[in-house]
Short mmCIF file of N, CA and C in Angstrom, two decimals:
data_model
loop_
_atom_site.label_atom_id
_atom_site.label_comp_id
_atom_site.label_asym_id
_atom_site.label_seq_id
_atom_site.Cartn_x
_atom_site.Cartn_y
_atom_site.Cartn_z
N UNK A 1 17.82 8.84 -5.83
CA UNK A 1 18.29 9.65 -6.93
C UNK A 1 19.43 8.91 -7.63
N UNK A 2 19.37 9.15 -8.84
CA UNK A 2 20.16 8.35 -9.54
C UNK A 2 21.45 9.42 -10.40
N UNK A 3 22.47 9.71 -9.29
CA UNK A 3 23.22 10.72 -9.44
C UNK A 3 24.20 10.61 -11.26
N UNK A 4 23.79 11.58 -11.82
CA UNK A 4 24.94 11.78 -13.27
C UNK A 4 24.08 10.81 -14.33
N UNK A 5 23.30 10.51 -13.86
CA UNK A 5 22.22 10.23 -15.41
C UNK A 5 21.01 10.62 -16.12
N UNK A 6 20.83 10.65 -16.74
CA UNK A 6 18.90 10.78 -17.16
C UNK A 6 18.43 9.66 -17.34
N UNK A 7 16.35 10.09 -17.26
CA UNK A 7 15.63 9.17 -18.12
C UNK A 7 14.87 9.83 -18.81
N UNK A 8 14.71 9.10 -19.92
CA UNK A 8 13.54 10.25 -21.41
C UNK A 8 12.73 9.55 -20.87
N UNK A 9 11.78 10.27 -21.60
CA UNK A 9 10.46 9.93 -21.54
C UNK A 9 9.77 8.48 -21.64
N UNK A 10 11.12 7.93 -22.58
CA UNK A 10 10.74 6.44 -22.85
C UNK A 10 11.63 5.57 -22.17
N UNK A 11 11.29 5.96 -20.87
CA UNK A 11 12.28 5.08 -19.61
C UNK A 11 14.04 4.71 -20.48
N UNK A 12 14.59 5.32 -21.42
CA UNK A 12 16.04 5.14 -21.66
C UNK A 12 16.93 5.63 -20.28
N UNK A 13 18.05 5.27 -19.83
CA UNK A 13 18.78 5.71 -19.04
C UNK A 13 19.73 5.91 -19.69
N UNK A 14 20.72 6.75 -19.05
CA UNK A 14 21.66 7.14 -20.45
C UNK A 14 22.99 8.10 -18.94
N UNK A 15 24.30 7.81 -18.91
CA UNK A 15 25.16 8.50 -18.17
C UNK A 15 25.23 10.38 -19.05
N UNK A 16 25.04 11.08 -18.30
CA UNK A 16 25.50 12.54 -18.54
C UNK A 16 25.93 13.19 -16.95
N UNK A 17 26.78 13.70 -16.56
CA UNK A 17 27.20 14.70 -16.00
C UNK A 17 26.69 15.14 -15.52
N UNK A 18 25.57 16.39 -16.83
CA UNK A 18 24.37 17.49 -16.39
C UNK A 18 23.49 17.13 -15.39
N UNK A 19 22.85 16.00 -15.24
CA UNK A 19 21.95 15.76 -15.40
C UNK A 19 21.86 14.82 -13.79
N UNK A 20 20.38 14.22 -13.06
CA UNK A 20 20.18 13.42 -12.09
C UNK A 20 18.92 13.03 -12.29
N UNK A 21 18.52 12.13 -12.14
CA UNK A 21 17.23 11.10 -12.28
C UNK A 21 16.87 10.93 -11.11
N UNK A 22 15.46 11.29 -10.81
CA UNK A 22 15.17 10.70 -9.30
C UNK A 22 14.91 9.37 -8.98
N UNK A 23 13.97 8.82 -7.88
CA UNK A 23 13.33 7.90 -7.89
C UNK A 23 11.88 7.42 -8.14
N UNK A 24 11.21 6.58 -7.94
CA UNK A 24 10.14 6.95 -8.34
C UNK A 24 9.45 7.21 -7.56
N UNK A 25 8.14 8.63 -8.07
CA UNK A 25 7.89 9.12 -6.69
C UNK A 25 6.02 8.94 -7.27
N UNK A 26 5.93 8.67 -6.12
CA UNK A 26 3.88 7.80 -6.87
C UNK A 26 3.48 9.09 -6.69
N UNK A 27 2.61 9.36 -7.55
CA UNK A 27 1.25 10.27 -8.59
C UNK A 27 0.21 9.79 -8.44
N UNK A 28 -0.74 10.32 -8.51
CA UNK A 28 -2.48 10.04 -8.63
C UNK A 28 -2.55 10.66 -9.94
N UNK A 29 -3.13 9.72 -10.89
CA UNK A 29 -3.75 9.64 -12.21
C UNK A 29 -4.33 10.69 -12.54
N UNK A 30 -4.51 12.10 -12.98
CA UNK A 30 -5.15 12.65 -13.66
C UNK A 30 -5.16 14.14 -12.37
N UNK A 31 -4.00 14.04 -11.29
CA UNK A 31 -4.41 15.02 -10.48
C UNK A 31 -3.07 15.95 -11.23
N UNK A 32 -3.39 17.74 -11.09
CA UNK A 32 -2.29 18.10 -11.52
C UNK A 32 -0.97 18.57 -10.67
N UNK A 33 0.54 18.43 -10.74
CA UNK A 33 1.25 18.67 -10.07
C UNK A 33 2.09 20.32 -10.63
N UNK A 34 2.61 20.45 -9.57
CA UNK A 34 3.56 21.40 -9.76
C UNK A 34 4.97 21.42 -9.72
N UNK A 35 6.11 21.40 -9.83
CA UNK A 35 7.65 21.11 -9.24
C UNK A 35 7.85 22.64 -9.11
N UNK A 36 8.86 22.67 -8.09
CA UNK A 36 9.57 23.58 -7.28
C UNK A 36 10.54 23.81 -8.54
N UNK A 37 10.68 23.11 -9.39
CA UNK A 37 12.28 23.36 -10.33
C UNK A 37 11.88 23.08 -11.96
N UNK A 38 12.65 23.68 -12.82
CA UNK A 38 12.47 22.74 -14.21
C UNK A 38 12.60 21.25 -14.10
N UNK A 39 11.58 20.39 -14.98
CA UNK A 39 11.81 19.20 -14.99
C UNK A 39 12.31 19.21 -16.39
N UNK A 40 13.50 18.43 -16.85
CA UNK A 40 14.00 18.25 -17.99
C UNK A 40 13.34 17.49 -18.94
N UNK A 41 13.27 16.32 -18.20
CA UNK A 41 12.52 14.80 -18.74
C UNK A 41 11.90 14.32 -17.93
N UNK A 42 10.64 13.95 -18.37
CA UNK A 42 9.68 12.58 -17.18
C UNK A 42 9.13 11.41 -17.82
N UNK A 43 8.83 10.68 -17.28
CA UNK A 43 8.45 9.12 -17.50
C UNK A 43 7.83 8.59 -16.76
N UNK A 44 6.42 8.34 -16.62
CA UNK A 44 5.28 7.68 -15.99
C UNK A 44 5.20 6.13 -16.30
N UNK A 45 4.98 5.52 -15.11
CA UNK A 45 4.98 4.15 -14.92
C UNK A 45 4.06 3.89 -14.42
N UNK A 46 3.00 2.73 -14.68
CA UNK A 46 1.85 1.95 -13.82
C UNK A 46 2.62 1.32 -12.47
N UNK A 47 1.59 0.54 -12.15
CA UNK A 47 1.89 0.10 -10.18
C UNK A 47 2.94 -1.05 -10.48
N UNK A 48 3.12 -1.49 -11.50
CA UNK A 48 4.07 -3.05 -11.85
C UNK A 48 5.50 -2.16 -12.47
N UNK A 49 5.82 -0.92 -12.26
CA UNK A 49 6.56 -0.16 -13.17
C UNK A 49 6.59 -0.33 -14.35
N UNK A 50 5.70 -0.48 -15.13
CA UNK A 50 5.63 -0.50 -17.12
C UNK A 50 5.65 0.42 -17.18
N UNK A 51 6.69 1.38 -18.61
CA UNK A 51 6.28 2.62 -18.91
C UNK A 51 4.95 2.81 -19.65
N UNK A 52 4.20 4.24 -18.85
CA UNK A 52 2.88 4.31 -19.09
C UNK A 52 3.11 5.38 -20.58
N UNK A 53 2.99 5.71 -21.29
CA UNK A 53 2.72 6.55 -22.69
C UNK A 53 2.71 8.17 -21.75
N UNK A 54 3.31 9.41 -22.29
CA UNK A 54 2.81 10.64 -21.66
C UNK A 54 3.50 11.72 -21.38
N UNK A 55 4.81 10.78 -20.63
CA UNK A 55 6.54 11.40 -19.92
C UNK A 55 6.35 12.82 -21.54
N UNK A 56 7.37 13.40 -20.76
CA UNK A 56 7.88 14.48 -21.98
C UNK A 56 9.40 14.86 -22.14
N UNK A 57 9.72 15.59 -22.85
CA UNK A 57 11.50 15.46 -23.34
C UNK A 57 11.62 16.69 -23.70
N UNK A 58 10.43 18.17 -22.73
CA UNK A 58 11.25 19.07 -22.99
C UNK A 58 10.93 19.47 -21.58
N UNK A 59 11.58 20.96 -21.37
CA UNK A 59 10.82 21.29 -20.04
C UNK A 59 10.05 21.87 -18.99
N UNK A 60 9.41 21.45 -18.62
CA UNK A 60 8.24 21.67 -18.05
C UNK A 60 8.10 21.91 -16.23
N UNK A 61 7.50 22.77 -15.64
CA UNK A 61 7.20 22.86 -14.07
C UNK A 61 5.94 22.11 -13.56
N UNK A 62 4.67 22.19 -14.54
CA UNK A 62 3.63 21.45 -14.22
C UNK A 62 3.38 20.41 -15.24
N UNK A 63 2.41 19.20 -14.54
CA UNK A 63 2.54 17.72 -15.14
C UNK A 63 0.89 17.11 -14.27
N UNK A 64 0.44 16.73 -15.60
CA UNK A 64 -0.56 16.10 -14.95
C UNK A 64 -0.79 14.48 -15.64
N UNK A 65 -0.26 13.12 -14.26
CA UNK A 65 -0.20 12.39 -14.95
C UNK A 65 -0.98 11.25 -15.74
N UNK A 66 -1.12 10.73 -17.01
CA UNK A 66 -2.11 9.70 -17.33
C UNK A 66 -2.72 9.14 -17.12
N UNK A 67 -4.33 8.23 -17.08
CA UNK A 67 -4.63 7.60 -16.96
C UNK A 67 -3.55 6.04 -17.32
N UNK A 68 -3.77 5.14 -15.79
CA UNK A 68 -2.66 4.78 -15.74
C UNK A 68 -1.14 5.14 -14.82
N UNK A 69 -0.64 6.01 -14.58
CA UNK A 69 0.41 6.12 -14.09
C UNK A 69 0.22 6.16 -12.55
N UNK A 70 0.95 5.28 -12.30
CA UNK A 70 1.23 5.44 -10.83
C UNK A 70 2.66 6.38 -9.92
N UNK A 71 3.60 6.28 -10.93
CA UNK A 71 4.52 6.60 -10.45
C UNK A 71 4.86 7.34 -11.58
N UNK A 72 6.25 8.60 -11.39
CA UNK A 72 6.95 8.99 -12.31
C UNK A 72 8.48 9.20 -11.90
N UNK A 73 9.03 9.48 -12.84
CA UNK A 73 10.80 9.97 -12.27
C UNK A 73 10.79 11.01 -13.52
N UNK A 74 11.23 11.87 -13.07
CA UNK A 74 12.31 13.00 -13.56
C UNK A 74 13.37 13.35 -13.61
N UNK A 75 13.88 14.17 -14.72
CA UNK A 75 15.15 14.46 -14.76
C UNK A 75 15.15 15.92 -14.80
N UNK A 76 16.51 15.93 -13.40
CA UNK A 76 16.39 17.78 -13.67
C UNK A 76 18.17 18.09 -13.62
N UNK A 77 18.63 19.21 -13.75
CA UNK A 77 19.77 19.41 -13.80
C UNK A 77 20.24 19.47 -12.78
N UNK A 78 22.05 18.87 -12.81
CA UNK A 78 22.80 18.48 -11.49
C UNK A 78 22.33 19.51 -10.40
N UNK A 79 22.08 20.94 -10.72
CA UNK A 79 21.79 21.58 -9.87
C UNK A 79 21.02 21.69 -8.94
N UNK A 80 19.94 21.05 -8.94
CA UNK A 80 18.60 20.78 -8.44
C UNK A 80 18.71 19.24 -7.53
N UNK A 81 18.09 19.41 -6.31
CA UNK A 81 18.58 18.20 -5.33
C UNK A 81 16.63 17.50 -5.93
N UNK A 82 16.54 16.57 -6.50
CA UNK A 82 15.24 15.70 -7.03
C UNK A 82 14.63 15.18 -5.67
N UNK A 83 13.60 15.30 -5.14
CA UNK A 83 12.55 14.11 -4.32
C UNK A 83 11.46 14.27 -4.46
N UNK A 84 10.49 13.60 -3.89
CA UNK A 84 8.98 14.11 -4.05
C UNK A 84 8.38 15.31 -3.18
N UNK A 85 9.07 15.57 -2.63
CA UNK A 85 8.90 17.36 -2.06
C UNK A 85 8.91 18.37 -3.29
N UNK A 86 9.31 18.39 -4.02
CA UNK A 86 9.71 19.52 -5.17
C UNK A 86 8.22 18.98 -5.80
N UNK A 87 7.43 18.21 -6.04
CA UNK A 87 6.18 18.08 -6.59
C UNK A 87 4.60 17.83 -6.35
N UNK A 88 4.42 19.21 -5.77
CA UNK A 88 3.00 19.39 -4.81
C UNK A 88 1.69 19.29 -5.65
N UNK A 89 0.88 18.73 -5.06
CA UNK A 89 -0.65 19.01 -5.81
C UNK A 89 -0.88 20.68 -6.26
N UNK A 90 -1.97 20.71 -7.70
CA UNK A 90 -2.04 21.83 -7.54
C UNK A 90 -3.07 22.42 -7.31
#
């Protein structure tokens, strides 16, 4: 977790307070997920970490990710402890 920052959708990192960025937590392509919490911001990455096209910048509980993505990170508010537990198949 990447404590007191975000990432948009277009892999920017950026310092805020509000805010915590996880790590990246690998996805299967096209399966749908759920999070335990609001996700603020997400950003999907292939297996080489390139950002994949898809992430979103408002917020959302379910996410189903691109053809293409292997991995994603989210941003949720300081309040919320981020890992890949908070995002179950659905």
């Amino acid at each position: 977790m990447t404590v007191g920052y975000y990432v948009t959708n277009a892999n920017v990192t950026a310092a805020n307070a509000t805010y915590d960025a996880s790590a990246y937590i690998a996805v299967v392509a096209g399966t749908a997920y759920k999070s335990s919490h609001n996700i603020r911001f997400s950003c999907y990455y292939d297996a080489n970490y390139a950002v994949v096209a898809g992430g979103t910048a408002a917020d959302i509980t379910t996410f189903t990710p691109p053809t293409g993505a292997a991995y994603i990170r989210v941003t949720d508010r300081k309040s919320t402890r981020l890992n890949s537990s908070h995002c179950v198949h659905l």
